[in-house]
PDB file of C-alpha atoms in Angstrom:
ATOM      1  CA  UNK A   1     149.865  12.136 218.444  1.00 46.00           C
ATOM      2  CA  UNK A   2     146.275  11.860 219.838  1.00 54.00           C
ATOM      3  CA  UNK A   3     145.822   9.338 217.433  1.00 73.00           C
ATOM      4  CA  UNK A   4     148.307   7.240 218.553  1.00 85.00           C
ATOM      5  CA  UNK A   5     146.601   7.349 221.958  1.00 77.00           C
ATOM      6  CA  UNK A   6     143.805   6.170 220.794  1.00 79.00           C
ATOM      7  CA  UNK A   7     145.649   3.395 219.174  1.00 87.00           C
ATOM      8  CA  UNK A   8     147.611   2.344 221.968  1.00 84.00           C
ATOM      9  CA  UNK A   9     144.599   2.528 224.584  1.00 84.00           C
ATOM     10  CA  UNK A  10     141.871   1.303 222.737  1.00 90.00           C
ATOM     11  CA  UNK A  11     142.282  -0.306 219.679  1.00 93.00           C
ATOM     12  CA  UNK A  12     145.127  -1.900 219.976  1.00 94.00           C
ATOM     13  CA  UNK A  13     144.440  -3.880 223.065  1.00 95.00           C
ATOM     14  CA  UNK A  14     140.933  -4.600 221.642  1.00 96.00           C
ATOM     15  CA  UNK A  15     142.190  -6.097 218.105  1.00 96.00           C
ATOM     16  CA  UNK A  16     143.860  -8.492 219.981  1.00 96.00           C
ATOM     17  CA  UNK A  17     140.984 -10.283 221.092  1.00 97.00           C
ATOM     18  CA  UNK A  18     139.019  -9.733 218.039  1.00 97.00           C
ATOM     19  CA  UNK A  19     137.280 -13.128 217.301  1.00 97.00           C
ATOM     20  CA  UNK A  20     138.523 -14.832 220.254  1.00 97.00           C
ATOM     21  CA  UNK A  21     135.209 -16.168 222.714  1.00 97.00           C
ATOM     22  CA  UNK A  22     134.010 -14.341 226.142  1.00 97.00           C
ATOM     23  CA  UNK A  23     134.814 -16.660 228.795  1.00 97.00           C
ATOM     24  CA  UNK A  24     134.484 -15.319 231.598  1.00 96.00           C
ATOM     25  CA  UNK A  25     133.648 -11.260 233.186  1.00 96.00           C
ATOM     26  CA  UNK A  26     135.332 -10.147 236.518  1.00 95.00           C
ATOM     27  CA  UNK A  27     133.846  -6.616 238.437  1.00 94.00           C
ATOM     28  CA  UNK A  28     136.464  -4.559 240.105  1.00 92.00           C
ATOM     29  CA  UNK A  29     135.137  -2.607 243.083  1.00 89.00           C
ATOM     30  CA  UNK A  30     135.620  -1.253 245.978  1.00 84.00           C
ATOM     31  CA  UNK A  31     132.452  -2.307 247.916  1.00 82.00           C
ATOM     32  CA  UNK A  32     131.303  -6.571 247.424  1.00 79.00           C
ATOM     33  CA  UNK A  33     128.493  -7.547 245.396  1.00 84.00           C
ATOM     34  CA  UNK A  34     125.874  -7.039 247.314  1.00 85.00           C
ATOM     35  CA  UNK A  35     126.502  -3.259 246.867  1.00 84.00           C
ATOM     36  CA  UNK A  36     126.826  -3.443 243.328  1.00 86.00           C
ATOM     37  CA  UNK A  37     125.634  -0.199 242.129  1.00 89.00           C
ATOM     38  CA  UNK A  38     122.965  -1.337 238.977  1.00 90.00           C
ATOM     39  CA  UNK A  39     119.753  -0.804 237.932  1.00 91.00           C
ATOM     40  CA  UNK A  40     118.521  -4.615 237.629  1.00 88.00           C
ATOM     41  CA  UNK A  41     117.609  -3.145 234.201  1.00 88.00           C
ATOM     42  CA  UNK A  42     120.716  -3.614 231.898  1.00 88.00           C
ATOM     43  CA  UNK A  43     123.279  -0.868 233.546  1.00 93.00           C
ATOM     44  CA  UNK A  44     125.600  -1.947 236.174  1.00 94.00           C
ATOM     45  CA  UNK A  45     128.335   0.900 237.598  1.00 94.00           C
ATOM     46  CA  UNK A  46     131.549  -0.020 238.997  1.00 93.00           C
ATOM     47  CA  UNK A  47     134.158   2.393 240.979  1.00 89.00           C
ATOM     48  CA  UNK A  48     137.202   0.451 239.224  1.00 88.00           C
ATOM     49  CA  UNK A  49     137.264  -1.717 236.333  1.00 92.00           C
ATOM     50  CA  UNK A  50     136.130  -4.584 234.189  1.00 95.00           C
ATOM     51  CA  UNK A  51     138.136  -8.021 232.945  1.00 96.00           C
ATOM     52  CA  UNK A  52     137.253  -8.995 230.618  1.00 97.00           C
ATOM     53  CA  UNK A  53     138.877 -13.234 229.960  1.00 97.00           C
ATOM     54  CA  UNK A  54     138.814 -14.725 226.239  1.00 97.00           C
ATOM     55  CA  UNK A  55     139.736 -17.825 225.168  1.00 94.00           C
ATOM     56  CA  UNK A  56     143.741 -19.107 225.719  1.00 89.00           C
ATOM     57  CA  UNK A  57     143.264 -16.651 228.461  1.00 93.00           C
ATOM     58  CA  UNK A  58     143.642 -13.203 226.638  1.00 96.00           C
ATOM     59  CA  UNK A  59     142.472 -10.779 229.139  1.00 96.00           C
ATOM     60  CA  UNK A  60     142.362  -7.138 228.781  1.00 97.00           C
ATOM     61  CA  UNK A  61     140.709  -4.383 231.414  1.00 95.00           C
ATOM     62  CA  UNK A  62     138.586  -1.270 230.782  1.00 95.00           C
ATOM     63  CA  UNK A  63     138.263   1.807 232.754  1.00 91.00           C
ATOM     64  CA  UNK A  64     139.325   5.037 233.527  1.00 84.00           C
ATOM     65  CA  UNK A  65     142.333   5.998 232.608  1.00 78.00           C
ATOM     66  CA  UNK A  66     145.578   9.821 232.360  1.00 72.00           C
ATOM     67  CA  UNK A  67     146.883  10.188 229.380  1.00 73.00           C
ATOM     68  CA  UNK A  68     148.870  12.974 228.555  1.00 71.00           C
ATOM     69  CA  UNK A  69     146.897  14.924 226.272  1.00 69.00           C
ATOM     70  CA  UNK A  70     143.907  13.705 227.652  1.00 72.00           C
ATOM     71  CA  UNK A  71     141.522  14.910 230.043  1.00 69.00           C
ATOM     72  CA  UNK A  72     141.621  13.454 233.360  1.00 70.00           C
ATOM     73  CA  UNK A  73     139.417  10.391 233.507  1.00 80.00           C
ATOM     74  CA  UNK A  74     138.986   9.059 230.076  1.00 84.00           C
ATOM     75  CA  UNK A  75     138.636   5.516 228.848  1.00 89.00           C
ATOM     76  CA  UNK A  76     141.053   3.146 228.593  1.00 88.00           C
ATOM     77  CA  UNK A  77     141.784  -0.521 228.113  1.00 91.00           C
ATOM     78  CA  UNK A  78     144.935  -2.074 229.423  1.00 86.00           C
ATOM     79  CA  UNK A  79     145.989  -5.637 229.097  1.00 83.00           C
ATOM     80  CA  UNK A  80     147.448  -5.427 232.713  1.00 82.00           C
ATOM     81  CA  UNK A  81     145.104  -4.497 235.853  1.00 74.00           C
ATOM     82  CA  UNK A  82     145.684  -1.416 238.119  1.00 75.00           C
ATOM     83  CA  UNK A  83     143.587  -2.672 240.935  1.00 68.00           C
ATOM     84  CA  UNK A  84     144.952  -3.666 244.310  1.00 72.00           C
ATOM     85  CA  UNK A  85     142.931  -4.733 247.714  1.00 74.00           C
ATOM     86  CA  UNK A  86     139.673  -4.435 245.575  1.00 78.00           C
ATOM     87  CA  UNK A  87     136.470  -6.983 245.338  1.00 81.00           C
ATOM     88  CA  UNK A  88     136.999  -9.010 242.512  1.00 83.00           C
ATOM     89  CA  UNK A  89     133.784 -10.800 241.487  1.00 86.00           C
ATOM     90  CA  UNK A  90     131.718 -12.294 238.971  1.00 88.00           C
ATOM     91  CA  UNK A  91     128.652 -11.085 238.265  1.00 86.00           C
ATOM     92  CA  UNK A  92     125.383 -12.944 237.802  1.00 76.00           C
ATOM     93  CA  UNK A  93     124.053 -10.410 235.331  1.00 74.00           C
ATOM     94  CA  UNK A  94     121.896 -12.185 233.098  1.00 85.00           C
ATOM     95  CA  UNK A  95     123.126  -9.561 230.375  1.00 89.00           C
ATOM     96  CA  UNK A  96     126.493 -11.142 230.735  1.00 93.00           C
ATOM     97  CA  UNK A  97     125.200 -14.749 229.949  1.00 92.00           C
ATOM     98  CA  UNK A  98     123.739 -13.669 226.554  1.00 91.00           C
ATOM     99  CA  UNK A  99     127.480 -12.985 225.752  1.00 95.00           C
ATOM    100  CA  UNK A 100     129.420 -15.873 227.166  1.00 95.00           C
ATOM    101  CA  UNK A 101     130.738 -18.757 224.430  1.00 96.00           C
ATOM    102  CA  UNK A 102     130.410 -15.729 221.918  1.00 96.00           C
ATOM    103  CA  UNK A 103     133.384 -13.975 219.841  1.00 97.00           C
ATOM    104  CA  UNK A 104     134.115 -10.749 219.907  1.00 98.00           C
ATOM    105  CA  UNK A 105     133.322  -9.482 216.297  1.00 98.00           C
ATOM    106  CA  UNK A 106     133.731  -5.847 216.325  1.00 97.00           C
ATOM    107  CA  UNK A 107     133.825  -2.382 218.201  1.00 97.00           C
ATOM    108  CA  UNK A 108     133.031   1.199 218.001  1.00 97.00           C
ATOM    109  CA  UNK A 109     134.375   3.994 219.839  1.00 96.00           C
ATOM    110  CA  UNK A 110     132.862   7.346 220.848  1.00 95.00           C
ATOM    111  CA  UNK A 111     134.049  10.309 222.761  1.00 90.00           C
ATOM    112  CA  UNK A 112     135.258  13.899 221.156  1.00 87.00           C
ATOM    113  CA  UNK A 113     137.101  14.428 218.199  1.00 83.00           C
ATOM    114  CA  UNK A 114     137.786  17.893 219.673  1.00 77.00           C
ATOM    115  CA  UNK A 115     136.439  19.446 222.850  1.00 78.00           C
ATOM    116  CA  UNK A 116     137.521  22.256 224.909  1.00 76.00           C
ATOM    117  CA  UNK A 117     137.027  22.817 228.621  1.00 70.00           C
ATOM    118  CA  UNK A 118     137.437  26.330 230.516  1.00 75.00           C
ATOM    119  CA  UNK A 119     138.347  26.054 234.239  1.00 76.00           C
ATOM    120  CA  UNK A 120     138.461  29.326 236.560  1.00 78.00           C
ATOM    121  CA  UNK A 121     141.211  28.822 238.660  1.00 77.00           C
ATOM    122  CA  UNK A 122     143.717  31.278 240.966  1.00 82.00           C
ATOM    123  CA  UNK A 123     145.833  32.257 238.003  1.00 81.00           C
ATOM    124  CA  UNK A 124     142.647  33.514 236.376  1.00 79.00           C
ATOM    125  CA  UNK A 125     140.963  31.152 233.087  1.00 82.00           C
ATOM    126  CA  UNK A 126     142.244  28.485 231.956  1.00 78.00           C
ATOM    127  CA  UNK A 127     141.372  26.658 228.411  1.00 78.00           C
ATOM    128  CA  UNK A 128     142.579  23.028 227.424  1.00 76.00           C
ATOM    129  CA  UNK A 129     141.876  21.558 224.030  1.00 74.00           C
ATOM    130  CA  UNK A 130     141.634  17.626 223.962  1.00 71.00           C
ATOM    131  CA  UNK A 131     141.185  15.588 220.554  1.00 73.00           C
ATOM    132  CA  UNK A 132     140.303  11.939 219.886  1.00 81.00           C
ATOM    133  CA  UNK A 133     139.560  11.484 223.585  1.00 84.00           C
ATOM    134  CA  UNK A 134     137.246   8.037 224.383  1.00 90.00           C
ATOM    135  CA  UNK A 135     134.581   7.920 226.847  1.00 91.00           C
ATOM    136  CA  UNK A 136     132.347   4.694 225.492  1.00 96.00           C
ATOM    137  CA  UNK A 137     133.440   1.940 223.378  1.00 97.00           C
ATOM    138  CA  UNK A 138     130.734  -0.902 222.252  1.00 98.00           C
ATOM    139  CA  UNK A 139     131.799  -4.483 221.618  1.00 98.00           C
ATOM    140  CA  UNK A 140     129.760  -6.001 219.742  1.00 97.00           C
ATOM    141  CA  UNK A 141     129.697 -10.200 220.447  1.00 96.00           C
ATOM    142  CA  UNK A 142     128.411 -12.866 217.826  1.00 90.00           C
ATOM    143  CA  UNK A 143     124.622 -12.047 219.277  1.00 88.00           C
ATOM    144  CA  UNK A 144     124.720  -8.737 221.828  1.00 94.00           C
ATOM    145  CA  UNK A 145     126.249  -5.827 222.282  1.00 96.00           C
ATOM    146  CA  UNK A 146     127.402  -4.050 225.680  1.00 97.00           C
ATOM    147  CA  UNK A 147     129.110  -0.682 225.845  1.00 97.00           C
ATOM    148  CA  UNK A 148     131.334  -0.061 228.393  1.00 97.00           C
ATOM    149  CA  UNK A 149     131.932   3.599 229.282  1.00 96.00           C
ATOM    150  CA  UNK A 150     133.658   6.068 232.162  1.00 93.00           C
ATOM    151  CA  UNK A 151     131.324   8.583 233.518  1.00 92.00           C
ATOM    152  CA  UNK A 152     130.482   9.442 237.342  1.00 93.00           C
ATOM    153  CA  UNK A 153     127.689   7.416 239.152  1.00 92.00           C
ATOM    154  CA  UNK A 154     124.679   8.880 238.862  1.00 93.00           C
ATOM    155  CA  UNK A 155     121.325   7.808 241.330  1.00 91.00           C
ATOM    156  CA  UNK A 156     119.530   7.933 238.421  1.00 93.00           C
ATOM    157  CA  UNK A 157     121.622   6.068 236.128  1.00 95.00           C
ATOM    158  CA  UNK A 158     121.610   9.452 233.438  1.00 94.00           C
ATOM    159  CA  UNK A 159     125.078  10.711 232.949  1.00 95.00           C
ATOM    160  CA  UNK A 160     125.918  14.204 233.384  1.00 92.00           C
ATOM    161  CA  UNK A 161     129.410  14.510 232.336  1.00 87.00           C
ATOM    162  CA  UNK A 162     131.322  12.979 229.241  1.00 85.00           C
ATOM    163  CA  UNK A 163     134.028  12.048 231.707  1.00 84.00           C
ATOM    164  CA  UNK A 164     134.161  10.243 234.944  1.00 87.00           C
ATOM    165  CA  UNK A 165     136.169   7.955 237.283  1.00 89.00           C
ATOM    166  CA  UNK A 166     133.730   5.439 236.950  1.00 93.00           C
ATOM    167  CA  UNK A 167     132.648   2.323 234.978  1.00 95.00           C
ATOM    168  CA  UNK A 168     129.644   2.189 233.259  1.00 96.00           C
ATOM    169  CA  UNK A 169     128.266  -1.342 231.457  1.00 96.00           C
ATOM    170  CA  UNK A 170     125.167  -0.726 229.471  1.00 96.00           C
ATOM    171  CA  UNK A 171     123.059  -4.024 228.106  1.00 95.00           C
ATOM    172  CA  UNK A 172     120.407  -2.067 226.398  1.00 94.00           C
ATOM    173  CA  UNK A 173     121.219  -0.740 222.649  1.00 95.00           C
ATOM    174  CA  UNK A 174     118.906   1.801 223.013  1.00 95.00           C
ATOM    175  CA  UNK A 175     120.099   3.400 226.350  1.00 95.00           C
ATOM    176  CA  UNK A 176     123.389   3.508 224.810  1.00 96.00           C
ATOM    177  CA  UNK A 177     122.322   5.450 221.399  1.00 96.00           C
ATOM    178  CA  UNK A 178     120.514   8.106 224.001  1.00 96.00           C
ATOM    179  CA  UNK A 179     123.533   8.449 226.145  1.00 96.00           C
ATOM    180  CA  UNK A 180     125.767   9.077 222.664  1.00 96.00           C
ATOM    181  CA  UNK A 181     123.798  11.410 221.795  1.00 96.00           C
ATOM    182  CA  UNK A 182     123.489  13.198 224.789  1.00 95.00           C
ATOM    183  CA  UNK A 183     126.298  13.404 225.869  1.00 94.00           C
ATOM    184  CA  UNK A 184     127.267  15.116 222.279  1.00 92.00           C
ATOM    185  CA  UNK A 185     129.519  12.113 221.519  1.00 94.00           C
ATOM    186  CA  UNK A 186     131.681  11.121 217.726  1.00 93.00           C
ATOM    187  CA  UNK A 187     132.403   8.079 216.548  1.00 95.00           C
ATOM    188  CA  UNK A 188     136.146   8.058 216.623  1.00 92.00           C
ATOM    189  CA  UNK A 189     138.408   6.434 214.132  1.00 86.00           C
ATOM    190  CA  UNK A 190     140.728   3.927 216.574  1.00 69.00           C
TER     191      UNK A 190
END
């Protein structure tokens, strides 16, 4: 079942832009982009989502996302937005540039294939089990990569938590093989 999940909110939405060209990335927020919470170093954090706009218009949208099964907060990519009264902008990352004109060749997913969380609550301790859950996926174009993930803002632009209700974008290939491993992350089969 958790595969299916993982099907339905992540590969699935991705395969159908496989080899179609970036045209054009949109930043969902709630503040405008002057605010835009980044590093000027190759990781920009959003509070909602990204669009992502291919060629003949294909669009799909990555964030945070419930799914039953899932822990609260884990990726997802949608071909329909959730957003409403947010900033919509483009941003003038030059990251982004490197990737505009270029196909989308590939991806690779990483989260836990199995990971269990213990919460103390009033009815005493409480244990949930979640499998093939997402938290980064990297799309590799013709000539870059940039993973997209959903983990809480940070100030110092480390994540602390495998989960999150936030958008992260991350330019640099090394900051994102850190953050994997970190983080304790497996490469999931979507």
């Amino acid at each position: 079942m958790m595969e299916q999940a993982l099907r339905q909110h992540i590969s699935h939405p991705l395969n159908q832009v496989l080899g179609l060209r970036l045209e054009k990335v949109v930043y969902h927020d709630v503040f405008p982009v002057e605010c835009l919470t980044t590093n000027n170093n190759g990781t920009d954090i959003l509070s909602h989502q990204l669009e992502l706009i291919f060629a003949d218009g294909a669009t799909i949208y990555l964030s945070w996302i419930n799914v039953a099964g899932w822990m609260t907060y884990s990726l997802g990519i949608a071909r329909e937005s959730f957003c409403t009264d947010t900033e919509r902008y483009t941003p003038s990352s030059v990251y982004w540039q490197h990737c505009i004109g270029q196909p989308l060749t590939s991806f690779e997913v990483y989260g836990h294939q199995e990971e269990t969380w213990t919460e103390q609550g009033p009815e005493g301790k409480k244990e949930d089990t979640f499998y093939n859950e997402p938290h980064l996926v990297i799309l590799h174009f013709a000539s870059h990569q940039v993973g997209v993930a959903n983990w809480y803002a940070e100030d110092n632009f480390v994540p602390q938590l495998p989960i999150g209700d936030d958008v992260w974008i991350l330019f640099n290939p090394q900051e994102i093989a850190e953050h994997i491993k970190a983080l304790g992350f497996d490469k999931l089969e979507a």
